[in-house]
Amino acid sequence: GQQLNQSPQSMFIQEGEDVSMNCTSSSIFNTWLWYKQDPGEGPVLLIALYKAGELTSNGRLTAQFGITRKDSFLNISASIPSDVGIYFCAGSGGSYIPTFGRGTSLIVHP
Amino acid sequence: GAGVSQSPRYKVAKRGQDVALRCDPISGHVSLFWYQQALGQGPEFLTYFQNEAQLDKSGLPSDRFFAERPEGSVSTLKIQRTQQEDSAVYLCASSSGQGAYGYTFGSGTRLTVV
């Protein structure tokens, strides 16, 4: 099935560093979603974006809905060990059914 | 309930066996989705219900996969004559809205076909 292009595939960083990951699509989306998944659990919604150009924050997390409506990025500032996990982007168009990226695995070294 | 509940959490099936996976959505949520997540991949859409109506089943990989939600609450995903490529985590999600905005996932059922 179709999946979005999400990069990087994995990141190894030091505690306190900032992180940036992005997602691109060949299709135009009306909604971008960012999720985090811990081992053995389902994805948990972090941020939802509904408008092109929108910039939204949730604590240390900031996400933007690209102007072209074909991309989005997620930034995490001042990373901490509990940020470890797999981050997924998801986009949806008229069908309201999100298509997910392949995920970015984040490892934070204390 | 407080969250989306899926059972069983783990299922080992012999190739050729039929399995049934259950999803209890958040009470009152009208939208329910099933996703399949292979190891190291993102979730892939299988099917979508709005109340008891199955509005989209375009993601079901074959006619061995069947989903139902007869009373608009609990849903069951059935896989007949399981094959090794069916091994994956099956995730259920529910939402109060028509679409998928901010919907809540369950912890999933990990199916291993041996």
Short mmCIF file of C-alpha atoms in Angstrom, two decimals, chain A residues 1-3 30-31 33 35 37 40-45 48 50 88 92 95-103, chain B residues 9-10 33 35 37 40-45 48 56 89 91 98-108 110:
data_model
loop_
_atom_site.label_atom_id
_atom_site.label_comp_id
_atom_site.label_asym_id
_atom_site.label_seq_id
_atom_site.Cartn_x
_atom_site.Cartn_y
_atom_site.Cartn_z
CA GLY A 1 0.00 0.00 0.00
CA GLN A 2 0.94 3.65 -0.33
CA GLN A 3 3.09 5.16 2.40
CA ASN A 30 -6.09 18.44 3.91
CA THR A 31 -4.79 17.21 7.24
CA LEU A 33 -1.04 14.28 11.82
CA TYR A 35 2.00 10.30 16.13
CA GLN A 37 4.50 4.90 19.10
CA GLY A 40 4.03 -2.77 22.24
CA GLU A 41 1.58 0.12 22.13
CA GLY A 42 -0.56 1.84 19.54
CA PRO A 43 0.34 5.25 18.09
CA VAL A 44 -0.56 8.27 20.21
CA LEU A 45 -1.51 11.56 18.55
CA ALA A 48 -2.90 17.66 14.26
CA TYR A 50 -5.61 21.33 9.38
CA PHE A 88 4.93 8.65 12.39
CA SER A 92 -5.38 12.58 4.78
CA SER A 95 -11.41 10.40 2.12
CA TYR A 96 -10.51 11.34 5.73
CA ILE A 97 -8.54 8.10 5.96
CA PRO A 98 -4.92 8.82 6.93
CA THR A 99 -1.98 7.35 5.09
CA PHE A 100 1.04 6.80 7.33
CA GLY A 101 4.77 7.26 6.79
CA ARG A 102 7.28 4.51 7.55
CA GLY A 103 8.35 6.17 10.78
CA ARG B 9 -2.95 -8.94 22.74
CA TYR B 10 -1.03 -11.84 21.19
CA PHE B 33 -10.69 1.87 11.65
CA TYR B 35 -4.88 -0.96 10.32
CA GLN B 37 1.36 -2.81 10.84
CA GLY B 40 9.40 -1.83 10.90
CA GLN B 41 6.61 -0.24 8.87
CA GLY B 42 3.92 2.33 9.44
CA PRO B 43 0.28 1.30 9.87
CA GLU B 44 -1.51 0.47 6.63
CA PHE B 45 -5.25 1.04 6.27
CA TYR B 48 -13.35 1.85 7.99
CA ASP B 56 -14.42 1.54 2.95
CA VAL B 89 0.24 -6.14 14.47
CA LEU B 91 -4.40 -1.93 15.19
CA GLN B 98 -16.87 11.44 10.75
CA GLY B 99 -13.27 11.40 9.77
CA ALA B 100 -10.08 10.34 11.42
CA TYR B 101 -9.08 13.55 13.17
CA GLY B 102 -7.32 12.80 16.39
CA TYR B 103 -8.58 9.27 16.64
CA THR B 104 -7.42 6.95 19.44
CA PHE B 105 -5.57 3.72 18.76
CA GLY B 106 -5.71 0.53 20.79
CA SER B 107 -2.55 -1.34 21.75
CA GLY B 108 -3.02 -3.80 18.92
CA ARG B 110 0.23 -9.13 17.46
#
